[in-house]
XYZ file of C-alpha atoms in Angstrom:
680
model
C 92.015 151.325 68.144
C 94.660 152.937 65.915
C 95.704 151.442 62.602
C 99.088 150.548 64.128
C 97.401 148.689 67.006
C 95.022 146.925 64.608
C 97.996 145.751 62.552
C 99.850 144.231 65.515
C 96.670 142.738 66.926
C 95.939 141.053 63.583
C 99.548 139.858 63.321
C 99.464 138.344 66.814
C 96.055 136.789 66.183
C 97.367 135.260 62.989
C 100.177 133.633 64.962
C 97.865 132.345 67.670
C 94.523 131.747 65.987
C 94.792 129.272 63.133
C 91.689 130.636 61.409
C 93.175 134.127 60.735
C 95.959 135.298 58.483
C 98.446 138.034 59.290
C 95.916 140.714 58.306
C 93.201 139.311 60.588
C 91.284 137.875 57.635
C 89.986 134.303 57.445
C 92.409 132.040 55.614
C 92.223 128.597 54.077
C 93.139 125.754 56.421
C 96.454 124.154 55.564
C 96.444 120.366 55.622
C 98.553 118.564 58.190
C 99.536 114.933 58.646
C 97.567 112.934 61.213
C 99.869 109.943 60.896
C 102.018 109.017 63.875
C 102.055 108.186 67.568
C 100.081 110.402 69.954
C 99.622 110.654 73.712
C 96.986 112.672 75.496
C 94.845 113.483 78.498
C 91.071 113.846 78.708
C 88.386 115.032 81.066
C 84.639 115.286 81.043
C 81.470 113.873 82.512
C 79.742 110.503 82.708
C 75.958 110.464 82.652
C 74.451 107.151 83.779
C 72.203 105.368 81.310
C 69.376 103.033 82.339
C 70.938 100.167 84.224
C 68.220 97.505 84.242
C 68.598 96.943 87.955
C 66.621 94.133 89.554
C 66.319 92.067 92.692
C 65.950 88.333 92.643
C 64.799 86.268 95.615
C 67.394 83.746 96.760
C 65.907 82.175 99.870
C 62.246 82.690 99.100
C 62.172 86.352 100.162
C 60.350 88.029 98.545
C 58.104 85.207 97.429
C 57.426 86.118 93.818
C 60.971 86.433 92.563
C 62.151 89.226 90.309
C 61.387 92.933 90.895
C 62.286 95.998 88.892
C 63.841 99.025 90.520
C 63.574 102.621 89.490
C 66.953 104.190 88.535
C 68.524 105.636 91.703
C 68.041 109.421 91.710
C 71.318 109.804 93.595
C 73.226 108.147 90.765
C 73.951 111.357 88.853
C 76.629 112.619 86.498
C 80.209 112.308 87.737
C 83.539 113.706 86.627
C 85.663 111.595 84.304
C 89.375 111.915 83.581
C 92.013 109.741 81.953
C 95.079 109.235 79.800
C 95.458 107.585 76.402
C 97.907 106.753 73.646
C 97.463 105.565 70.085
C 98.722 105.501 66.536
C 97.086 106.773 63.328
C 97.624 106.027 59.631
C 96.530 108.367 56.844
C 95.689 107.529 53.223
C 94.671 110.721 51.462
C 91.806 112.179 53.515
C 91.068 108.881 55.296
C 92.533 108.350 58.772
C 92.603 105.013 60.609
C 93.979 104.353 64.077
C 94.058 102.313 67.249
C 94.061 103.676 70.784
C 94.306 102.388 74.319
C 93.674 104.290 77.531
C 92.677 104.303 81.186
C 89.883 106.419 82.655
C 88.587 106.958 86.180
C 85.289 108.266 87.515
C 85.800 110.760 90.344
C 83.400 110.637 93.268
C 81.241 107.911 91.775
C 78.870 106.436 94.335
C 75.415 105.089 94.807
C 72.148 106.680 95.735
C 68.633 106.010 96.880
C 66.276 103.828 94.846
C 62.679 102.730 95.351
C 60.873 99.581 94.329
C 58.508 100.022 91.417
C 54.955 99.828 92.704
C 52.591 97.101 91.633
C 55.322 94.451 91.642
C 53.297 92.063 93.763
C 55.556 92.207 96.794
C 55.400 95.996 97.058
C 51.886 97.354 97.501
C 50.907 100.296 95.357
C 51.934 103.539 97.035
C 54.199 101.858 99.605
C 57.497 103.558 100.437
C 60.426 101.132 100.590
C 63.776 102.846 100.159
C 66.919 101.098 99.019
C 70.380 102.631 99.456
C 73.088 101.109 97.271
C 76.454 102.928 97.429
C 79.280 102.053 95.103
C 77.243 100.115 92.555
C 78.897 101.652 89.522
C 82.065 101.223 87.523
C 84.744 103.524 88.931
C 87.422 102.926 86.283
C 87.893 101.245 82.928
C 90.656 100.531 80.445
C 89.944 100.247 76.738
C 91.329 99.153 73.410
C 89.563 100.768 70.448
C 89.850 101.549 66.758
C 88.801 104.690 64.935
C 88.206 105.727 61.353
C 87.683 109.269 60.129
C 87.800 111.858 57.375
C 90.287 114.742 57.503
C 89.848 118.103 55.863
C 92.389 120.827 56.515
C 93.094 120.784 60.238
C 89.798 119.084 61.125
C 89.232 115.345 61.635
C 85.783 113.834 62.121
C 85.834 110.207 63.264
C 83.844 107.266 64.572
C 85.316 104.939 67.185
C 84.526 101.630 68.829
C 86.273 99.080 70.993
C 86.373 96.960 74.077
C 86.495 98.259 77.672
C 87.424 96.233 80.716
C 87.506 97.007 84.425
C 85.199 98.546 86.979
C 84.351 97.643 90.537
C 81.392 97.624 92.879
C 81.688 98.680 96.500
C 79.998 97.532 99.668
C 76.278 98.194 99.898
C 73.287 98.132 102.217
C 69.554 97.769 101.657
C 66.761 98.666 104.051
C 63.476 97.047 103.144
C 60.485 97.356 105.492
C 62.897 98.015 108.355
C 65.113 94.989 107.618
C 68.794 95.632 106.815
C 70.602 93.675 104.100
C 74.388 94.048 103.672
C 76.878 93.007 100.996
C 80.638 93.162 100.635
C 82.481 94.228 97.527
C 81.448 92.363 94.420
C 83.618 91.141 91.595
C 84.618 93.713 89.011
C 82.823 94.179 85.742
C 83.415 92.228 82.562
C 84.399 93.286 79.060
C 81.656 94.489 76.721
C 81.744 97.400 74.246
C 82.466 101.100 73.725
C 81.244 103.157 70.747
C 80.955 106.797 69.745
C 82.153 109.638 67.540
C 84.181 112.818 67.822
C 85.845 115.808 66.195
C 89.552 116.618 66.528
C 91.176 119.933 65.583
C 94.917 120.467 65.113
C 95.846 123.963 66.303
C 99.531 123.204 65.602
C 101.467 120.562 63.688
C 102.026 118.483 66.818
C 99.051 119.520 69.001
C 95.318 118.943 68.713
C 92.152 119.113 70.814
C 89.193 116.794 70.581
C 85.583 116.555 71.692
C 83.855 113.196 71.664
C 80.791 111.283 72.768
C 81.078 107.636 73.841
C 78.576 105.051 74.987
C 80.154 102.749 77.586
C 78.406 99.436 78.184
C 79.832 97.036 80.757
C 78.463 93.535 81.265
C 76.022 92.616 84.065
C 77.328 92.450 87.623
C 75.931 90.636 90.647
C 76.064 91.370 94.375
C 74.525 89.284 97.174
C 72.839 91.124 100.091
C 72.135 89.107 103.265
C 70.193 90.032 106.417
C 71.051 88.896 109.950
C 68.138 86.456 109.713
C 69.659 84.846 106.617
C 67.261 86.214 103.997
C 69.059 87.364 100.886
C 68.722 89.347 97.695
C 70.793 89.067 94.544
C 71.270 92.534 93.055
C 71.816 92.511 89.299
C 73.159 95.651 87.653
C 73.972 96.433 84.054
C 76.145 99.568 84.138
C 76.094 101.843 81.108
C 77.109 105.486 80.673
C 77.004 108.335 78.203
C 80.515 109.829 78.239
C 81.253 113.392 77.120
C 84.995 114.063 76.923
C 87.369 116.840 75.926
C 90.949 115.871 75.202
C 94.366 117.312 74.423
C 96.754 115.305 72.205
C 100.433 115.625 71.395
C 101.804 113.749 68.387
C 105.219 112.507 69.448
C 106.389 111.187 66.101
C 104.323 112.850 63.366
C 105.118 111.748 59.844
C 103.877 112.379 56.361
C 101.761 109.576 54.882
C 103.990 107.415 52.666
C 103.826 107.839 48.914
C 102.768 104.925 46.765
C 106.379 104.167 45.799
C 107.702 104.205 49.365
C 104.801 102.052 50.520
C 105.730 99.448 47.910
C 109.385 99.522 49.000
C 108.411 99.103 52.671
C 105.999 96.271 51.854
C 108.820 94.392 50.157
C 110.961 94.721 53.293
C 108.443 94.017 56.047
C 104.875 92.922 56.672
C 102.650 95.799 57.819
C 99.435 93.886 58.560
C 98.668 90.230 59.111
C 95.595 88.072 59.554
C 95.833 84.428 60.545
C 93.331 81.960 61.930
C 92.965 78.545 63.489
C 90.246 76.004 64.254
C 90.683 73.088 66.670
C 88.125 70.370 67.479
C 89.045 67.734 70.074
C 86.949 64.782 71.198
C 88.240 62.766 74.154
C 86.875 59.666 75.886
C 87.774 56.947 78.368
C 86.244 53.564 79.265
C 85.095 52.665 82.760
C 87.990 52.201 85.184
C 88.626 50.759 88.627
C 87.595 53.001 91.540
C 87.207 51.957 95.194
C 85.602 55.320 96.028
C 85.259 58.833 94.637
C 84.594 62.340 95.912
C 83.392 65.755 94.727
C 86.503 66.452 92.624
C 87.014 62.963 91.202
C 86.975 61.842 87.602
C 83.755 59.735 87.416
C 84.566 56.017 87.251
C 81.963 55.331 84.565
C 82.903 55.877 80.931
C 82.917 59.503 79.772
C 83.278 61.573 76.624
C 83.604 65.318 76.025
C 84.676 67.690 73.304
C 86.203 71.155 72.968
C 86.067 73.502 69.995
C 87.857 76.793 69.395
C 88.190 79.264 66.532
C 90.768 82.062 66.809
C 91.667 85.012 64.600
C 95.122 86.572 64.952
C 95.288 90.226 63.887
C 98.669 91.948 63.720
C 99.638 95.501 62.818
C 102.988 97.246 62.572
C 102.919 100.662 64.249
C 106.009 102.865 64.445
C 109.570 101.603 64.177
C 109.954 98.339 66.106
C 106.383 98.356 67.443
C 103.639 95.808 66.770
C 100.090 95.442 68.102
C 98.102 92.204 68.227
C 94.482 91.262 68.906
C 93.151 87.682 69.171
C 89.354 87.309 69.304
C 88.355 83.701 69.940
C 85.147 81.672 70.220
C 85.104 78.570 72.416
C 82.595 75.834 73.115
C 82.510 72.537 75.003
C 83.865 70.976 78.186
C 86.899 69.005 79.236
C 86.508 65.620 80.900
C 84.897 66.085 84.341
C 85.132 69.846 83.777
C 88.819 69.790 84.677
C 88.729 67.664 87.837
C 90.378 64.382 88.781
C 93.881 64.717 87.291
C 97.089 66.463 88.340
C 98.335 66.522 84.746
C 95.141 67.327 82.862
C 94.823 65.266 79.633
C 93.474 68.047 77.374
C 95.331 71.330 77.620
C 92.800 72.810 75.155
C 89.971 72.311 77.675
C 88.778 75.386 79.531
C 87.211 75.537 82.961
C 83.653 76.725 83.126
C 82.950 75.484 79.600
C 79.808 76.253 77.645
C 77.332 74.449 75.416
C 77.226 77.491 73.127
C 79.917 79.553 71.415
C 81.297 82.384 73.547
C 83.451 85.224 72.214
C 86.535 86.199 74.223
C 89.366 88.620 73.498
C 92.129 86.318 74.666
C 95.119 88.439 73.745
C 95.586 92.139 73.101
C 99.122 93.352 73.550
C 101.822 95.687 72.279
C 105.343 94.493 71.477
C 108.267 96.911 71.069
C 111.673 95.874 69.692
C 114.731 98.020 70.459
C 117.607 97.054 68.181
C 121.160 96.947 69.553
C 122.873 96.944 66.153
C 124.980 94.284 64.515
C 123.704 91.346 62.506
C 120.118 91.077 61.330
C 117.765 88.100 61.559
C 114.489 87.433 59.798
C 111.219 86.993 61.673
C 108.912 84.682 59.760
C 105.226 85.495 59.281
C 102.899 83.616 61.608
C 100.347 83.845 64.372
C 101.219 86.965 66.387
C 104.405 87.598 64.403
C 104.942 89.994 61.503
C 107.487 89.119 58.837
C 110.477 91.418 58.734
C 114.110 91.959 59.613
C 115.247 92.831 63.154
C 118.555 93.160 64.956
C 119.669 89.757 66.208
C 120.749 91.482 69.434
C 117.778 93.412 70.793
C 115.533 94.275 73.725
C 111.878 93.220 73.496
C 109.120 94.683 75.696
C 105.616 93.166 75.712
C 102.661 94.668 77.593
C 98.971 93.776 77.629
C 96.938 90.599 77.966
C 98.581 87.375 76.826
C 99.672 83.965 78.140
C 102.658 83.646 80.465
C 103.750 80.589 78.466
C 103.617 82.632 75.245
C 107.039 83.886 76.361
C 108.244 81.665 79.233
C 108.786 77.878 79.375
C 108.597 77.514 75.585
C 109.801 74.268 74.024
C 109.836 73.459 70.331
C 108.837 69.814 70.842
C 106.284 70.025 73.681
C 104.333 73.256 74.046
C 101.351 73.531 71.687
C 98.274 71.389 72.432
C 96.779 72.286 69.030
C 99.668 70.686 67.144
C 101.470 68.320 69.546
C 100.949 66.721 72.957
C 97.656 67.255 74.797
C 98.611 66.671 78.457
C 99.387 69.942 80.261
C 102.108 68.432 82.476
C 104.002 67.384 79.325
C 103.490 70.705 77.506
C 104.647 72.840 80.469
C 106.569 72.577 83.715
C 104.045 70.811 85.937
C 104.999 72.739 89.081
C 105.074 76.151 87.346
C 102.017 77.743 89.012
C 101.630 80.572 86.507
C 98.621 82.931 86.581
C 95.899 82.218 84.050
C 92.197 82.761 83.556
C 90.068 79.720 82.565
C 91.487 79.975 79.022
C 95.122 80.524 80.007
C 95.690 84.315 79.822
C 96.437 87.206 82.169
C 97.634 90.833 82.211
C 101.328 91.609 82.455
C 104.509 93.188 81.193
C 107.673 91.383 80.080
C 111.171 92.568 79.195
C 113.625 90.414 77.273
C 117.282 90.916 76.341
C 118.507 88.750 73.465
C 122.269 88.886 72.985
C 124.455 86.438 71.092
C 123.529 82.921 72.295
C 121.847 84.107 75.498
C 118.437 85.508 76.399
C 117.328 86.909 79.746
C 113.600 87.449 80.392
C 111.702 88.934 83.307
C 108.007 89.645 83.728
C 105.323 90.681 86.205
C 101.797 89.274 85.844
C 98.498 89.639 87.641
C 97.330 86.726 89.774
C 93.657 85.984 90.492
C 92.022 87.404 93.624
C 91.776 83.900 95.037
C 92.728 80.394 93.852
C 90.757 78.986 90.903
C 89.003 82.295 90.180
C 86.731 81.772 87.177
C 86.520 85.528 86.487
C 89.867 87.197 85.929
C 90.295 90.875 85.152
C 92.733 93.753 85.227
C 92.281 95.193 88.726
C 94.663 97.245 90.873
C 95.979 96.014 94.211
C 95.597 92.288 93.585
C 98.234 89.531 93.701
C 101.215 89.419 91.347
C 103.687 86.894 89.994
C 107.299 87.761 89.204
C 109.015 85.341 86.824
C 112.500 85.228 85.360
C 114.188 82.979 82.822
C 117.692 82.562 81.403
C 118.078 80.799 78.051
C 121.264 79.416 76.537
C 121.408 78.397 72.865
C 123.965 75.882 71.632
C 124.800 73.259 69.019
C 125.777 69.633 69.628
C 127.103 67.782 66.565
C 125.744 70.631 64.427
C 122.234 70.156 65.868
C 120.615 73.143 67.670
C 119.383 73.060 71.247
C 118.207 75.347 74.051
C 118.560 75.117 77.825
C 116.420 77.298 80.104
C 116.371 78.020 83.828
C 113.183 79.523 85.260
C 112.227 80.899 88.698
C 108.926 82.401 89.877
C 107.418 83.973 92.994
C 103.679 84.408 93.637
C 102.646 87.126 96.089
C 98.939 86.593 96.775
C 96.254 85.402 99.178
C 96.460 81.635 99.636
C 96.246 78.997 102.330
C 98.801 76.723 104.019
C 98.204 72.988 104.199
C 99.685 72.598 107.689
C 97.406 75.309 109.091
C 94.340 73.742 107.459
C 95.259 70.361 108.993
C 95.810 71.911 112.427
C 92.398 73.626 112.326
C 90.709 70.401 111.216
C 92.264 68.564 114.172
C 90.625 71.087 116.539
C 87.195 71.112 114.890
C 86.921 67.471 113.884
C 85.790 68.572 110.405
C 87.505 67.811 107.077
C 90.300 70.334 106.416
C 89.365 73.409 104.382
C 92.302 75.427 103.123
C 90.027 78.231 101.871
C 89.148 79.144 105.484
C 92.692 80.316 106.259
C 93.729 82.534 103.367
C 96.499 85.003 104.110
C 99.047 86.982 102.138
C 101.991 84.694 101.359
C 104.792 84.298 98.837
C 105.096 81.003 96.985
C 108.312 80.304 95.058
C 109.396 77.677 92.571
C 111.357 77.021 89.421
C 112.544 74.529 86.873
C 114.811 73.497 84.015
C 113.705 73.113 80.386
C 115.767 71.396 77.662
C 115.101 70.940 73.956
C 117.618 69.290 71.649
C 117.507 68.381 67.985
C 119.126 64.920 67.705
C 118.954 64.383 63.944
C 117.238 66.185 61.085
C 114.172 64.025 61.763
C 114.184 63.586 65.550
C 114.222 65.822 68.623
C 113.982 65.350 72.376
C 112.746 67.418 75.313
C 112.919 67.257 79.107
C 111.617 69.400 81.962
C 112.057 69.258 85.737
C 110.219 71.614 88.109
C 109.549 72.221 91.807
C 107.363 74.587 93.839
C 107.129 75.483 97.528
C 104.892 72.718 98.869
C 103.518 74.647 101.864
C 100.907 76.637 99.894
C 97.916 75.782 97.768
C 97.791 76.044 93.991
C 96.711 79.442 92.684
C 95.902 78.950 89.023
C 97.614 76.031 87.303
C 97.963 72.345 88.307
C 98.087 70.666 91.742
C 101.685 69.577 91.213
C 104.629 70.419 93.469
C 107.313 68.408 91.733
C 107.381 67.079 88.193
C 109.677 65.509 85.632
C 108.678 65.070 81.993
C 110.333 64.231 78.713
C 109.962 62.558 75.349
C 110.835 62.294 71.675
C 109.271 63.773 68.542
C 109.816 62.266 65.073
C 109.259 63.830 61.659
C 107.380 61.809 59.047
C 110.245 62.376 56.629
C 111.652 59.124 58.044
C 108.869 57.240 56.199
C 108.422 59.749 53.355
C 105.441 61.549 54.963
C 106.941 65.003 55.466
C 103.752 66.525 56.935
C 103.288 63.786 59.556
C 104.620 63.901 63.137
C 104.850 61.266 65.871
C 105.373 62.095 69.535
C 105.906 59.967 72.653
C 106.216 61.527 76.095
C 105.770 61.003 79.823
C 105.290 62.972 83.036
C 105.956 61.950 86.661
C 104.012 64.240 89.018
C 104.136 64.406 92.825
C 102.814 66.196 95.937
C 104.235 67.254 99.281
C 103.479 65.204 102.407
C 101.260 67.968 103.808
C 99.267 68.282 100.584
C 98.801 64.490 100.353
C 97.692 64.340 104.014
C 95.228 67.175 103.385
C 93.586 65.278 100.509
C 93.713 62.009 102.453
C 91.652 63.515 105.300
C 88.906 64.635 102.951
C 90.136 68.088 101.936
C 89.259 69.518 98.534
C 91.849 71.134 96.293
C 91.465 73.194 93.153
C 91.136 70.101 90.935
C 91.520 67.133 93.305
C 89.532 65.624 96.166
C 88.431 61.969 96.230
C 87.248 62.135 99.850
C 90.301 60.075 100.806
C 93.707 59.249 99.369
C 96.056 56.328 99.157
C 98.959 58.401 97.900
C 101.160 57.457 94.963
C 102.770 59.603 92.303
C 100.705 60.248 89.178
C 102.346 58.738 86.088
C 101.378 59.845 82.583
C 102.328 58.311 79.245
C 101.188 59.911 75.961
C 101.671 59.025 72.309
C 100.203 60.672 69.215
C 100.292 60.407 65.442
C 99.590 63.608 63.512
C 98.494 62.929 59.944
C 98.881 65.825 57.502
C 95.854 66.128 55.213
C 96.742 69.327 53.363
C 98.797 72.457 53.909
C 97.799 73.725 57.383
C 95.275 70.906 58.023
C 95.890 67.750 60.040
C 94.101 65.120 62.106
C 95.685 63.553 65.199
C 95.046 60.296 67.047
C 96.144 60.570 70.700
C 96.422 57.952 73.470
C 97.195 58.575 77.145
C 97.723 56.137 80.013
C 97.355 57.700 83.474
C 98.366 55.581 86.469
C 97.181 56.715 89.923
C 94.994 59.593 88.606
C 94.900 62.410 91.148
C 97.746 60.638 93.060
C 95.348 57.902 94.228
C 96.413 54.259 93.875
C 92.829 53.237 94.817
C 91.613 54.594 91.472
C 92.656 53.816 87.922
C 94.611 53.367 85.795
C 92.719 55.359 83.143
C 93.069 54.896 79.377
C 92.200 58.000 77.356
C 91.622 58.237 73.615
C 91.319 61.452 71.604
C 90.896 62.682 68.052
C 91.933 66.203 67.108
C 91.129 68.074 63.889
C 93.134 71.243 63.367
C 93.292 73.781 60.552
C 95.239 77.036 60.352
C 96.312 79.653 57.852
């Protein structure tokens, strides 16, 4: 190679290869900024870890219960690909960030497994093959954090977070010539993701990364049944070693702020926030009149239960107008009768499928983006899932992630929060608003909101459960969805503020019709069962929501709602028409500024077909006395909230429920509750 050629080769290499200078010599790495928003793609391989698979006898076959399985040899490495986005902050050489993404396993399937010998049921040396296709996660989404050290163009980091998703396909087992088959199981639950990686910036805006991750998803179960009725319960614990290569593009790179600019920004807006709450509720009732009761009835004898929750609210400001929130929460306890026996349930803090021990859940994790439209500014106060700062009064707000539908829709200043106000769910929300919710009240969705002058228009799409009253509730493609819209008008009457809202919703999901269930029962002579006739239907409904400040110390609220009465309840209350209202008084009237008094009521009703269904012995999501002498359920609630210190109060609550579960042959029920709440 001539000297001329060597010169141009070195010059070109210096432009392309970041490790060489214009003379082809090694050069010192120039530092770049890692701070900013990035998007990227990744690909790699997933190598299955030990899965702890086991069979458990269900109907006495095999006789001695639990048996270990060898890892399926057909369950080998599979291709992995995905997309991700995140945001990083840099302080000197330290880099911190959050990232969310979606990954899919290509061609993931099952394989052939054999029983471990010497298990008691399997004789030593026996050959009993098991074929289990589709018993692995085939996708997952994740929310994770990372922390690293940057030097020059190189970043070494550790990462960890929370994955969710996965699915398990149909499967078959052949054991000693007997075939066992299973349909698709429920998807996998959230657990953890952890690993480390190295990222290299080959340009100011571009970088490549290599990382190792350990993906651990919670145990999954799948029931296999033979034609003779024998059955196995397959338990799997999916885990993978993930090796990924990725390409990132930083969309809005920025230099880390100097100390002075950071102080100026901190004075203008809150960058990080941490808040918390603790709520303990004990609720009881004395024995009440009951001519009969069924599987879903509130027991007539006296009862008492308690619920306890502790929540942490983390907030972080990202780029301009963007905020991210995460709410880990521990819960413990049960509601009265585990949620059954009432249309308007008397403790909106109770959660179905309660637990005697504390369980950790990630109730909310979502991103909120504000797009200012100019004009006047308004201040957002610091609080749970809000960051203090100034925003345009006229703006567009987009929220995406996991959160509660009623975090955004059907809000009311005087009746909305069971940790601070009323407890009955048909007073705190529109009774007939059948919004999607897991046992704790949350789902996955996206919402857009336009706030302009004295009007707001909101619209959202949320995931519904696979079937009514689903106790497990996860982000899964191709399931049911709810579309909801709301128009809000803000006004003043005699210089006192108020809001009027109009809400509509439509649920597109698998559900049953009451008239079809009654028709089938008439043919079979059996009690009606609406779960036997699920089909894809659309259920619609809506309502009106009013809040009005009357004086500086008194406010009122009222709600009216209706839902299509042909279809069963999907997730919320068995109510098809409802009217509620009440008054809330500030303790400033008697020189107790931290105290609050509330009185409210709810009138709840059913359709004729729904009432006939329950009257003939049908079971609903929460109701089913084995019979029904129909009358509307009437609820009265009053509470006194006594302020003990800043952010701490204790509340005495009384509820009178006439015709509980719409049955005039049962009740009335008197309910008494004490609530201790603290927040910061």
